[in-house]
Short mmCIF file of C-alpha atoms in Angstrom, two decimals:
data_model
loop_
_atom_site.label_atom_id
_atom_site.label_comp_id
_atom_site.label_asym_id
_atom_site.label_seq_id
_atom_site.Cartn_x
_atom_site.Cartn_y
_atom_site.Cartn_z
CA UNK A 1011 13.57 1.64 76.53
CA UNK A 1012 16.98 3.28 76.54
CA UNK A 1013 20.04 1.66 75.14
CA UNK A 1014 21.95 1.46 78.54
CA UNK A 1015 18.86 -0.22 80.10
CA UNK A 1016 18.79 -2.86 77.40
CA UNK A 1017 22.40 -3.66 77.92
CA UNK A 1018 22.02 -3.88 81.64
CA UNK A 1019 19.08 -6.23 81.39
CA UNK A 1020 21.11 -8.38 78.98
CA UNK A 1021 24.05 -8.61 81.50
CA UNK A 1022 21.65 -9.55 84.29
CA UNK A 1023 20.16 -12.31 82.01
CA UNK A 1024 23.58 -13.70 81.64
CA UNK A 1025 24.20 -13.74 85.35
CA UNK A 1026 20.86 -15.38 86.25
CA UNK A 1027 21.12 -17.73 83.37
CA UNK A 1028 24.60 -18.99 83.98
CA UNK A 1029 26.18 -17.95 80.66
CA UNK A 1030 29.18 -19.89 79.39
CA UNK A 1031 31.33 -16.80 79.26
CA UNK A 1032 32.94 -15.30 82.24
CA UNK A 1033 31.38 -12.25 83.75
CA UNK A 1034 34.38 -10.02 82.72
CA UNK A 1035 34.26 -11.23 79.17
CA UNK A 1036 30.60 -10.84 78.93
CA UNK A 1037 30.72 -7.31 80.32
CA UNK A 1038 33.52 -6.52 77.87
CA UNK A 1039 31.52 -7.64 74.84
CA UNK A 1040 28.42 -5.96 76.06
CA UNK A 1041 30.16 -2.66 76.46
CA UNK A 1042 31.39 -2.99 72.91
CA UNK A 1043 27.85 -3.69 71.82
CA UNK A 1044 26.67 -0.50 73.64
CA UNK A 1045 29.40 1.56 72.07
CA UNK A 1046 29.04 0.24 68.47
CA UNK A 1047 25.16 0.31 68.54
CA UNK A 1048 25.31 3.94 69.63
CA UNK A 1049 26.67 4.83 66.03
CA UNK A 1050 23.63 3.32 64.34
CA UNK A 1051 20.29 4.84 63.51
CA UNK A 1052 18.25 2.08 65.39
CA UNK A 1053 20.44 1.38 68.56
CA UNK A 1054 17.69 -0.47 70.39
CA UNK A 1055 17.18 -2.84 67.47
CA UNK A 1056 20.94 -3.19 67.18
CA UNK A 1057 21.29 -4.45 70.87
CA UNK A 1058 18.38 -6.78 70.46
CA UNK A 1059 19.77 -8.19 67.22
CA UNK A 1060 22.91 -9.20 68.93
CA UNK A 1061 21.29 -11.20 71.82
CA UNK A 1062 21.47 -14.60 69.89
CA UNK A 1063 25.26 -14.30 69.80
CA UNK A 1064 25.60 -13.79 73.51
CA UNK A 1065 27.13 -17.24 74.21
CA UNK A 1066 29.47 -17.12 71.14
CA UNK A 1067 30.13 -13.52 70.33
CA UNK A 1068 31.08 -12.75 66.76
CA UNK A 1069 32.49 -9.60 65.30
CA UNK A 1070 29.59 -7.14 65.80
CA UNK A 1071 29.42 -6.21 62.03
CA UNK A 1072 29.31 -9.82 60.98
CA UNK A 1073 26.78 -10.60 63.62
CA UNK A 1074 24.47 -7.90 62.46
CA UNK A 1075 24.67 -8.96 58.83
CA UNK A 1076 24.02 -12.53 59.87
CA UNK A 1077 20.92 -11.45 61.64
CA UNK A 1078 19.87 -9.51 58.50
CA UNK A 1079 20.34 -12.65 56.39
CA UNK A 1080 18.33 -14.91 58.70
CA UNK A 1081 15.44 -12.37 58.79
CA UNK A 1082 15.52 -11.95 54.94
CA UNK A 1083 15.12 -15.68 54.26
CA UNK A 1084 11.46 -15.62 53.96
CA UNK A 1085 9.40 -18.61 52.82
CA UNK A 1086 7.42 -18.28 49.63
CA UNK A 1087 4.29 -18.77 51.61
CA UNK A 1088 5.07 -15.37 53.36
CA UNK A 1089 3.92 -13.68 50.24
CA UNK A 1090 0.90 -15.80 49.71
CA UNK A 1091 -2.77 -14.44 49.91
CA UNK A 1092 -6.14 -15.70 49.46
CA UNK A 1093 -7.27 -13.59 46.42
CA UNK A 1094 -10.89 -14.80 46.21
CA UNK A 1095 -12.29 -11.56 47.60
CA UNK A 1096 -10.24 -9.61 45.00
CA UNK A 1097 -11.31 -8.67 41.54
CA UNK A 1098 -9.48 -10.28 38.76
CA UNK A 1099 -7.52 -7.17 37.87
CA UNK A 1100 -6.69 -6.44 41.59
CA UNK A 1101 -5.57 -10.17 42.08
CA UNK A 1102 -3.28 -9.78 39.11
CA UNK A 1103 -1.81 -6.63 40.59
CA UNK A 1104 -1.23 -8.26 43.89
CA UNK A 1105 0.45 -11.33 42.33
CA UNK A 1106 2.80 -8.92 40.21
CA UNK A 1107 3.91 -7.16 43.40
CA UNK A 1108 4.38 -10.30 45.46
CA UNK A 1109 6.34 -11.89 42.68
CA UNK A 1110 8.48 -8.76 42.39
CA UNK A 1111 9.05 -8.75 46.11
CA UNK A 1112 10.14 -12.46 46.10
CA UNK A 1113 12.71 -11.55 43.34
CA UNK A 1114 13.95 -8.52 45.20
CA UNK A 1115 14.39 -10.58 48.40
CA UNK A 1116 16.49 -13.05 46.51
CA UNK A 1117 18.55 -10.24 45.02
CA UNK A 1118 18.92 -8.76 48.49
CA UNK A 1119 20.17 -12.11 49.93
CA UNK A 1120 22.80 -12.43 47.22
CA UNK A 1121 24.28 -9.09 48.23
CA UNK A 1122 24.07 -9.83 52.11
CA UNK A 1123 25.96 -13.19 51.42
CA UNK A 1124 28.63 -11.27 49.35
CA UNK A 1125 28.96 -8.72 52.22
CA UNK A 1126 29.38 -11.62 54.84
CA UNK A 1127 32.12 -13.21 52.78
CA UNK A 1128 33.91 -9.96 52.33
CA UNK A 1129 33.66 -9.17 55.99
CA UNK A 1130 35.22 -12.49 56.76
CA UNK A 1131 38.05 -11.90 54.29
CA UNK A 1132 38.98 -8.36 55.17
CA UNK A 1133 36.68 -5.52 56.22
CA UNK A 1134 39.29 -2.89 55.54
CA UNK A 1135 40.29 -4.10 52.14
CA UNK A 1136 36.77 -4.76 51.07
CA UNK A 1137 35.05 -1.62 52.67
CA UNK A 1138 33.83 -0.17 49.45
CA UNK A 1139 32.31 -3.50 48.11
CA UNK A 1140 30.60 -4.18 51.46
CA UNK A 1141 28.99 -0.75 51.45
CA UNK A 1142 27.92 -1.16 47.91
CA UNK A 1143 26.30 -4.57 48.50
CA UNK A 1144 24.64 -3.62 51.89
CA UNK A 1145 23.46 -0.39 50.12
CA UNK A 1146 21.88 -2.45 47.47
CA UNK A 1147 20.23 -4.89 50.00
CA UNK A 1148 18.61 -1.91 51.65
CA UNK A 1149 17.57 -0.52 48.21
CA UNK A 1150 15.84 -3.76 47.23
CA UNK A 1151 14.03 -3.97 50.55
CA UNK A 1152 12.75 -0.41 50.01
CA UNK A 1153 11.87 -1.11 46.40
CA UNK A 1154 9.59 -3.89 47.66
CA UNK A 1155 7.98 -1.57 50.30
CA UNK A 1156 7.33 1.01 47.56
CA UNK A 1157 5.63 -1.47 45.29
CA UNK A 1158 3.35 -2.73 48.20
CA UNK A 1159 2.51 0.78 49.30
CA UNK A 1160 1.66 1.88 45.74
CA UNK A 1161 -1.15 -0.62 45.43
CA UNK A 1162 -3.40 0.96 47.99
CA UNK A 1163 -5.51 -2.03 48.55
CA UNK A 1164 -7.38 -3.17 51.63
CA UNK A 1165 -6.46 -6.25 53.60
CA UNK A 1166 -3.53 -7.18 55.75
CA UNK A 1167 -1.00 -8.70 53.19
CA UNK A 1168 0.41 -5.43 51.74
CA UNK A 1169 0.77 -3.69 55.11
CA UNK A 1170 2.40 -6.77 56.55
CA UNK A 1171 4.99 -6.95 53.82
CA UNK A 1172 5.56 -3.18 53.96
CA UNK A 1173 6.23 -3.44 57.77
CA UNK A 1174 8.56 -6.39 57.31
CA UNK A 1175 10.53 -4.35 54.63
CA UNK A 1176 10.85 -1.49 57.15
CA UNK A 1177 12.21 -3.89 59.73
CA UNK A 1178 14.71 -5.40 57.37
CA UNK A 1179 15.71 -2.08 56.17
CA UNK A 1180 16.48 -1.03 59.79
CA UNK A 1181 18.66 -4.14 60.22
CA UNK A 1182 20.60 -3.42 57.01
CA UNK A 1183 20.94 0.28 57.88
CA UNK A 1184 22.54 -0.69 61.29
CA UNK A 1185 25.02 -2.93 59.52
CA UNK A 1186 25.69 -0.22 56.97
CA UNK A 1187 26.41 2.33 59.68
CA UNK A 1188 29.16 0.35 61.28
CA UNK A 1189 30.74 -0.60 58.01
CA UNK A 1190 30.90 3.13 57.10
CA UNK A 1191 32.97 3.59 60.24
CA UNK A 1192 35.63 1.15 59.12
CA UNK A 1193 39.09 2.85 58.86
CA UNK A 1194 41.09 1.55 56.11
CA UNK A 1195 44.70 2.14 55.18
CA UNK A 1196 44.37 1.95 51.44
CA UNK A 1197 42.78 4.37 49.03
CA UNK A 1198 41.88 6.99 51.58
CA UNK A 1199 43.64 9.68 49.70
CA UNK A 1200 41.34 11.13 47.04
CA UNK A 1201 42.99 10.69 43.69
CA UNK A 1202 43.12 13.35 41.00
CA UNK A 1203 46.75 13.70 40.04
CA UNK A 1204 47.65 14.55 36.47
CA UNK A 1205 50.22 11.69 36.50
CA UNK A 1206 47.58 9.18 37.32
CA UNK A 1207 45.18 10.58 34.74
CA UNK A 1208 47.86 10.37 32.05
CA UNK A 1209 48.58 6.81 32.99
CA UNK A 1210 44.91 5.93 32.84
CA UNK A 1211 44.55 7.66 29.53
CA UNK A 1212 47.34 5.35 28.14
CA UNK A 1213 45.25 2.47 29.40
CA UNK A 1214 42.21 3.75 27.48
CA UNK A 1215 40.85 5.51 30.57
CA UNK A 1216 38.77 2.76 32.14
CA UNK A 1217 38.41 1.85 35.67
CA UNK A 1218 40.48 -1.11 36.89
CA UNK A 1219 37.45 -3.22 37.41
CA UNK A 1220 37.18 -3.49 33.60
CA UNK A 1221 39.66 -6.31 32.78
CA UNK A 1222 42.14 -5.96 29.92
CA UNK A 1223 40.17 -8.43 27.88
CA UNK A 1224 36.91 -6.53 28.31
CA UNK A 1225 38.62 -3.24 27.56
CA UNK A 1226 39.86 -4.64 24.23
CA UNK A 1227 36.40 -5.96 23.61
CA UNK A 1228 34.75 -2.46 23.94
CA UNK A 1229 37.38 -0.71 21.91
CA UNK A 1230 38.01 -2.98 19.09
CA UNK A 1231 36.28 -2.58 15.74
CA UNK A 1232 36.60 -6.32 15.14
CA UNK A 1233 34.05 -8.23 17.09
CA UNK A 1234 34.73 -11.73 18.29
CA UNK A 1235 31.21 -12.69 19.31
CA UNK A 1236 29.96 -15.88 20.87
CA UNK A 1237 26.67 -15.48 19.26
CA UNK A 1238 25.21 -13.29 16.33
CA UNK A 1239 21.67 -12.06 16.29
CA UNK A 1240 20.18 -11.05 12.95
CA UNK A 1241 16.56 -10.47 12.05
CA UNK A 1242 17.15 -11.69 8.52
CA UNK A 1243 18.26 -15.17 9.63
CA UNK A 1244 21.99 -14.57 8.86
CA UNK A 1245 23.03 -15.11 12.47
CA UNK A 1246 22.94 -17.88 15.14
CA UNK A 1247 19.59 -16.35 16.52
CA UNK A 1248 16.89 -14.18 15.31
CA UNK A 1249 16.04 -12.66 18.69
CA UNK A 1250 18.17 -11.28 21.42
CA UNK A 1251 16.35 -13.22 24.03
CA UNK A 1252 17.40 -16.52 22.46
CA UNK A 1253 20.96 -15.58 22.44
CA UNK A 1254 20.92 -14.47 26.06
CA UNK A 1255 19.23 -17.68 27.11
CA UNK A 1256 22.10 -19.55 25.44
CA UNK A 1257 24.78 -17.72 27.65
CA UNK A 1258 26.55 -19.86 30.24
CA UNK A 1259 26.83 -17.32 32.94
CA UNK A 1260 30.30 -15.92 32.36
CA UNK A 1261 31.43 -13.35 29.77
CA UNK A 1262 29.35 -14.05 26.62
CA UNK A 1263 29.60 -11.64 23.73
CA UNK A 1264 26.48 -11.17 21.62
CA UNK A 1265 26.71 -9.19 18.43
CA UNK A 1266 23.37 -7.82 17.41
CA UNK A 1267 23.14 -6.70 13.71
CA UNK A 1268 21.20 -3.53 12.86
CA UNK A 1269 17.44 -3.57 13.16
CA UNK A 1270 14.62 -2.86 15.59
CA UNK A 1271 14.05 -5.85 17.85
CA UNK A 1272 10.61 -5.69 19.51
CA UNK A 1273 11.32 -7.73 22.56
CA UNK A 1274 10.81 -7.58 26.15
CA UNK A 1275 13.97 -8.96 27.87
CA UNK A 1276 14.80 -9.86 31.49
CA UNK A 1277 18.03 -11.54 32.49
CA UNK A 1278 19.81 -12.26 35.84
CA UNK A 1279 22.86 -13.90 34.02
CA UNK A 1280 26.28 -12.56 34.69
CA UNK A 1281 28.75 -11.46 32.06
CA UNK A 1282 26.35 -10.52 29.20
CA UNK A 1283 27.85 -8.19 26.56
CA UNK A 1284 25.62 -6.80 23.85
CA UNK A 1285 27.30 -5.00 20.86
CA UNK A 1286 25.26 -3.45 18.14
CA UNK A 1287 25.86 -1.63 14.91
CA UNK A 1288 25.21 1.86 16.51
CA UNK A 1289 23.15 3.54 19.13
CA UNK A 1290 20.38 4.36 16.49
CA UNK A 1291 20.93 1.38 14.23
CA UNK A 1292 20.43 -1.57 16.64
CA UNK A 1293 17.36 -0.93 18.71
CA UNK A 1294 15.59 -2.90 21.46
CA UNK A 1295 12.10 -1.54 21.70
CA UNK A 1296 8.99 -2.06 23.77
CA UNK A 1297 5.79 -0.05 24.58
CA UNK A 1298 4.67 -1.46 28.04
CA UNK A 1299 3.55 1.27 30.49
CA UNK A 1300 1.71 1.94 33.68
CA UNK A 1301 -1.07 3.54 31.79
CA UNK A 1302 -1.30 0.47 29.65
CA UNK A 1303 -1.67 -1.89 32.71
CA UNK A 1304 1.99 -2.78 33.66
CA UNK A 1305 3.64 -2.27 36.94
CA UNK A 1306 6.41 0.35 36.94
CA UNK A 1307 9.24 -2.07 37.04
CA UNK A 1308 7.26 -4.56 34.80
CA UNK A 1309 7.08 -1.86 32.08
CA UNK A 1310 10.90 -2.03 31.37
CA UNK A 1311 11.79 -3.03 27.82
CA UNK A 1312 15.18 -4.40 29.10
CA UNK A 1313 15.93 -5.60 32.62
CA UNK A 1314 19.34 -6.73 33.77
CA UNK A 1315 20.14 -7.92 37.22
CA UNK A 1316 23.15 -10.01 36.41
CA UNK A 1317 26.53 -8.55 37.21
CA UNK A 1318 29.27 -7.22 34.80
CA UNK A 1319 26.74 -6.37 32.06
CA UNK A 1320 28.25 -4.51 29.15
CA UNK A 1321 26.30 -2.72 26.27
CA UNK A 1322 27.99 -0.98 23.32
CA UNK A 1323 26.47 0.73 20.28
CA UNK A 1324 22.96 -0.23 20.92
CA UNK A 1325 19.69 1.44 21.81
CA UNK A 1326 17.00 0.73 24.44
CA UNK A 1327 13.61 2.38 23.87
CA UNK A 1328 10.16 2.51 25.35
CA UNK A 1329 7.78 3.81 22.73
CA UNK A 1330 4.71 4.14 24.87
CA UNK A 1331 4.91 8.01 24.48
CA UNK A 1332 4.19 10.84 26.97
CA UNK A 1333 0.75 9.35 27.66
CA UNK A 1334 2.07 6.14 29.01
CA UNK A 1335 2.95 7.61 32.29
CA UNK A 1336 5.74 5.52 33.88
CA UNK A 1337 7.33 3.60 31.01
CA UNK A 1338 10.83 2.18 31.48
CA UNK A 1339 13.20 1.56 28.66
CA UNK A 1340 15.94 0.12 30.84
CA UNK A 1341 16.10 -1.31 34.33
CA UNK A 1342 19.54 -1.89 35.82
CA UNK A 1343 20.54 -3.63 38.94
CA UNK A 1344 23.89 -4.96 37.73
CA UNK A 1345 27.12 -4.37 39.67
CA UNK A 1346 30.06 -3.18 37.50
CA UNK A 1347 27.72 -2.53 34.53
CA UNK A 1348 28.87 -0.36 31.65
CA UNK A 1349 26.82 1.38 28.88
CA UNK A 1350 29.04 2.77 26.11
CA UNK A 1351 27.80 4.78 23.11
CA UNK A 1352 24.18 3.73 23.76
CA UNK A 1353 20.86 5.51 23.42
CA UNK A 1354 18.26 5.20 26.17
CA UNK A 1355 14.90 6.72 25.06
CA UNK A 1356 11.58 7.19 26.67
CA UNK A 1357 9.44 9.87 28.48
CA UNK A 1358 8.65 9.29 32.13
CA UNK A 1359 11.11 7.15 34.13
CA UNK A 1360 13.25 6.23 31.06
CA UNK A 1361 16.21 4.76 32.98
CA UNK A 1362 15.77 2.99 36.33
CA UNK A 1363 19.33 2.86 37.69
CA UNK A 1364 18.13 0.85 40.59
CA UNK A 1365 21.25 -0.27 42.48
CA UNK A 1366 25.09 -1.07 42.51
CA UNK A 1367 27.84 0.42 40.57
CA UNK A 1368 26.97 1.65 37.09
CA UNK A 1369 28.95 3.66 34.34
CA UNK A 1370 27.44 5.44 31.37
CA UNK A 1371 29.77 6.79 28.84
CA UNK A 1372 28.87 8.84 25.54
CA UNK A 1373 25.14 7.81 25.95
CA UNK A 1374 22.12 9.72 24.75
CA UNK A 1375 19.50 9.53 27.41
CA UNK A 1376 16.04 11.01 26.62
CA UNK A 1377 12.99 11.72 28.80
CA UNK A 1378 10.60 14.05 30.67
CA UNK A 1379 9.77 13.34 34.32
CA UNK A 1380 12.40 11.75 36.57
CA UNK A 1381 13.94 10.08 33.44
CA UNK A 1382 17.06 8.95 35.33
CA UNK A 1383 15.93 7.61 38.73
CA UNK A 1384 16.95 4.93 41.22
CA UNK A 1385 19.52 4.43 43.93
CA UNK A 1386 22.60 3.17 42.10
CA UNK A 1387 26.08 4.64 42.57
CA UNK A 1388 26.16 5.81 38.96
CA UNK A 1389 28.38 8.09 36.87
CA UNK A 1390 27.28 9.60 33.73
CA UNK A 1391 30.22 10.80 31.70
CA UNK A 1392 30.28 12.69 28.43
CA UNK A 1393 26.64 11.87 27.87
CA UNK A 1394 23.80 13.92 26.34
CA UNK A 1395 20.77 14.25 28.68
CA UNK A 1396 18.04 15.44 26.42
CA UNK A 1397 14.65 16.84 27.56
CA UNK A 1398 11.61 16.15 25.65
CA UNK A 1399 8.23 17.92 25.61
CA UNK A 1400 6.16 16.77 28.70
CA UNK A 1401 2.60 15.72 28.66
CA UNK A 1402 0.09 18.61 29.29
CA UNK A 1403 1.24 21.40 31.67
CA UNK A 1404 3.67 19.13 33.58
CA UNK A 1405 7.37 19.97 34.13
CA UNK A 1406 10.53 18.11 33.37
CA UNK A 1407 13.07 16.58 35.88
CA UNK A 1408 16.27 14.83 34.87
CA UNK A 1409 17.52 13.15 37.97
CA UNK A 1410 15.52 11.59 40.86
CA UNK A 1411 17.86 9.78 43.13
CA UNK A 1412 16.41 7.40 45.81
CA UNK A 1413 19.01 7.32 48.52
CA UNK A 1414 17.08 6.37 51.56
CA UNK A 1415 19.80 5.96 54.31
CA UNK A 1416 22.74 8.29 55.10
CA UNK A 1417 25.07 5.26 55.25
CA UNK A 1418 24.46 4.36 51.51
CA UNK A 1419 27.38 5.07 49.26
CA UNK A 1420 24.97 5.71 46.46
CA UNK A 1421 24.00 8.74 44.30
CA UNK A 1422 24.13 10.11 40.74
CA UNK A 1423 27.20 11.94 39.35
CA UNK A 1424 26.92 13.79 36.06
CA UNK A 1425 30.28 14.85 34.62
CA UNK A 1426 31.23 16.45 31.40
CA UNK A 1427 27.71 15.94 29.98
CA UNK A 1428 25.58 18.06 27.76
CA UNK A 1429 22.07 18.96 29.02
CA UNK A 1430 19.85 20.06 26.30
CA UNK A 1431 16.40 20.19 24.66
CA UNK A 1432 15.24 17.81 21.86
CA UNK A 1433 14.52 19.31 18.49
CA UNK A 1434 10.61 19.05 19.05
CA UNK A 1435 10.90 20.53 22.57
CA UNK A 1436 13.37 23.31 21.83
CA UNK A 1437 10.82 25.73 20.22
CA UNK A 1438 8.50 25.60 23.17
CA UNK A 1439 10.93 24.93 26.05
CA UNK A 1440 10.40 28.18 27.77
CA UNK A 1441 6.75 27.45 28.14
CA UNK A 1442 7.69 24.71 30.58
CA UNK A 1443 9.85 24.41 33.71
CA UNK A 1444 12.74 22.01 33.57
CA UNK A 1445 14.97 20.99 36.37
CA UNK A 1446 18.12 19.14 37.01
CA UNK A 1447 16.70 17.03 39.69
CA UNK A 1448 14.43 16.45 42.64
CA UNK A 1449 14.85 14.33 45.80
CA UNK A 1450 12.86 11.05 45.53
CA UNK A 1451 14.03 10.07 48.96
CA UNK A 1452 15.13 11.67 52.14
CA UNK A 1453 18.97 11.41 51.57
CA UNK A 1454 18.88 11.92 47.78
CA UNK A 1455 22.37 12.69 46.34
CA UNK A 1456 23.09 14.21 42.98
CA UNK A 1457 26.06 16.07 41.71
CA UNK A 1458 26.26 17.81 38.28
CA UNK A 1459 29.82 18.89 37.43
CA UNK A 1460 31.92 20.12 34.45
CA UNK A 1461 28.92 19.87 32.24
CA UNK A 1462 27.28 22.14 29.64
CA UNK A 1463 23.84 23.18 30.81
CA UNK A 1464 21.48 24.59 28.20
CA UNK A 1465 18.97 27.39 28.89
CA UNK A 1466 16.27 24.70 28.95
CA UNK A 1467 16.98 24.45 32.79
CA UNK A 1468 15.14 26.79 35.08
CA UNK A 1469 17.23 29.22 37.01
CA UNK A 1470 16.45 27.63 40.33
CA UNK A 1471 17.91 24.47 39.04
CA UNK A 1472 16.23 22.01 41.40
CA UNK A 1473 12.66 21.31 42.62
CA UNK A 1474 11.02 19.76 45.63
CA UNK A 1475 9.46 16.27 45.76
CA UNK A 1476 5.74 17.01 46.28
CA UNK A 1477 4.84 17.08 49.95
CA UNK A 1478 8.40 16.44 51.13
CA UNK A 1479 9.84 19.94 51.84
CA UNK A 1480 11.80 18.56 54.79
CA UNK A 1481 14.08 16.64 52.41
CA UNK A 1482 15.74 20.04 51.67
CA UNK A 1483 17.80 19.66 54.90
CA UNK A 1484 18.92 16.01 54.43
CA UNK A 1485 19.57 15.77 50.71
CA UNK A 1486 22.87 16.46 49.04
CA UNK A 1487 22.66 18.32 45.73
CA UNK A 1488 25.74 19.97 44.28
CA UNK A 1489 27.13 21.75 41.24
CA UNK A 1490 30.76 22.27 40.22
CA UNK A 1491 32.34 24.12 37.33
CA UNK A 1492 29.44 23.90 34.84
CA UNK A 1493 29.17 26.01 31.84
CA UNK A 1494 26.36 27.19 29.59
CA UNK A 1495 23.39 29.53 29.68
CA UNK A 1496 21.68 27.40 32.34
CA UNK A 1497 24.78 26.93 34.56
CA UNK A 1498 24.51 30.21 36.59
CA UNK A 1499 24.00 29.42 40.38
CA UNK A 1500 22.99 32.82 41.69
CA UNK A 1501 19.30 32.06 41.51
CA UNK A 1502 19.58 28.33 42.58
CA UNK A 1503 17.39 27.03 45.46
CA UNK A 1504 18.50 28.17 48.84
CA UNK A 1505 18.11 24.74 50.49
CA UNK A 1506 20.60 23.68 53.31
CA UNK A 1507 21.36 20.58 51.29
CA UNK A 1508 22.36 22.39 48.03
CA UNK A 1509 25.98 23.34 47.57
CA UNK A 1510 28.17 24.93 45.08
CA UNK A 1511 31.40 22.98 45.68
CA UNK A 1512 35.05 23.27 44.90
CA UNK A 1513 37.44 20.67 43.42
CA UNK A 1514 38.31 19.03 46.82
CA UNK A 1515 34.66 18.04 47.27
CA UNK A 1516 33.95 17.44 43.62
CA UNK A 1517 36.74 14.77 43.35
CA UNK A 1518 34.72 12.62 45.66
CA UNK A 1519 32.17 12.05 42.93
CA UNK A 1520 34.57 11.12 40.08
CA UNK A 1521 34.74 7.69 38.55
CA UNK A 1522 37.94 6.87 40.52
CA UNK A 1523 36.38 7.69 44.02
CA UNK A 1524 32.75 7.41 43.80
CA UNK A 1525 32.38 3.96 42.06
CA UNK A 1526 35.94 2.79 42.64
CA UNK A 1527 36.21 2.75 38.84
CA UNK A 1528 39.90 2.26 38.66
CA UNK A 1529 39.53 -1.20 40.01
CA UNK A 1530 37.06 -2.46 37.45
CA UNK A 1531 36.48 -0.29 34.45
CA UNK A 1532 39.80 -0.80 32.58
CA UNK A 1533 38.88 -4.37 31.87
CA UNK A 1534 35.78 -3.26 29.85
CA UNK A 1535 37.69 -1.05 27.43
CA UNK A 1536 35.32 1.87 27.79
CA UNK A 1537 36.97 5.28 27.68
CA UNK A 1538 36.68 7.20 30.92
CA UNK A 1539 38.25 9.89 33.00
CA UNK A 1540 39.09 8.77 36.53
CA UNK A 1541 39.40 12.21 38.13
CA UNK A 1542 38.26 15.73 37.36
CA UNK A 1543 38.70 17.10 33.79
#
């Protein structure tokens, strides 16, 4: 049914039903609906979603987000199933996925509620925040769908949840499409002036969203901790988990003395700060893996979904090895999260940068296949991305971005990094193909700029996602001003979505513009460059 037909039928319904609004007011509102919904990916659903507001029309964006919220409030019973017909192992896998989806829906609702509040306050002023939170809500919905689809079990529960996630994703997509059209009178000029950079350097180069207090915290050599963790009993706690459990939910600094802490940690608390004795001295290690029976997200050594997380001088490892298949060291869905001078080590799927705004500075990240993946808006600055020897005759891929909707303000930006092979891989690296990235989802977005690319990287640079050649048109992969033996672009892929860009385009993917870092990073005290180098 065409969009115009839906609108006409709606208007007729008003007339026959004796709507409380005048005909002129009703028609004016519905013409606005028709116009606005035409900008969305799912215009028919957009019109239908607004029917409930016909007697008391709200701002259209607010109304769409309200509808998404109401549809996302699923009762726990929605995810229930009679598992008597399933074998014990299958029943356990189903329970793992349904529990994960419940958690993701809770995370999605949190971001939708934040979006509503920001819309009511000022759509223009809060545009970037609203885009970020709606993008995250959609990402969480798709993560649930991916988990249900991956099971491949018979029965109606998994397909029902998958279809529901598709529906919720369409609702969120429509909201996001309209928010993306907001014109705002602040911050529209892309910032990269030398004067601004120098001013930021004087403030230790952190985005504004990092408070002065947090900035000092990250830079100081003297640690004023709320709790101390030490394996030898010389601290307040002997495990990191105990210290995190003691945190009140605002900024809480935990100093973790040198040692290997074999823990599996999951936290949704805001304001956690972990400070270690060095990226290779204080290590959090686990060895769960998909090959060992875990789910992909469940394999993570460290999971953080609370906002404003900071880690400094600490390491996150998954030691399952190349035979573990998917085995996460770190799972991050924390808005305004910062990782400074950290090591993140694994093989396949090392770092799941799932959603929201993330910043990685001077980190060493190791892996083989898709070892940085997810759908965050993440900037990796002055990091070492280290390729390890893959299993069997496989190939290596660094970045697998999962941007699933053109309205999402997400993607991976790699700036001033060093891309190289590990010491054990270097002697045999030319026996394998290694790539900068591949498109996990249809609108995957990845930019590599001002970085040193070693000859470990194949001359074509990028590789297709298996069976998804059509993504080459809708993805956005770009390179700018890279150096090193692997940086030549003459033999790069010839996809419509691949670009060699100039500074006017590259500046869109800097800390200041891509993750609005000038508004939150300065408070953390992490060194950063706001614009291009």
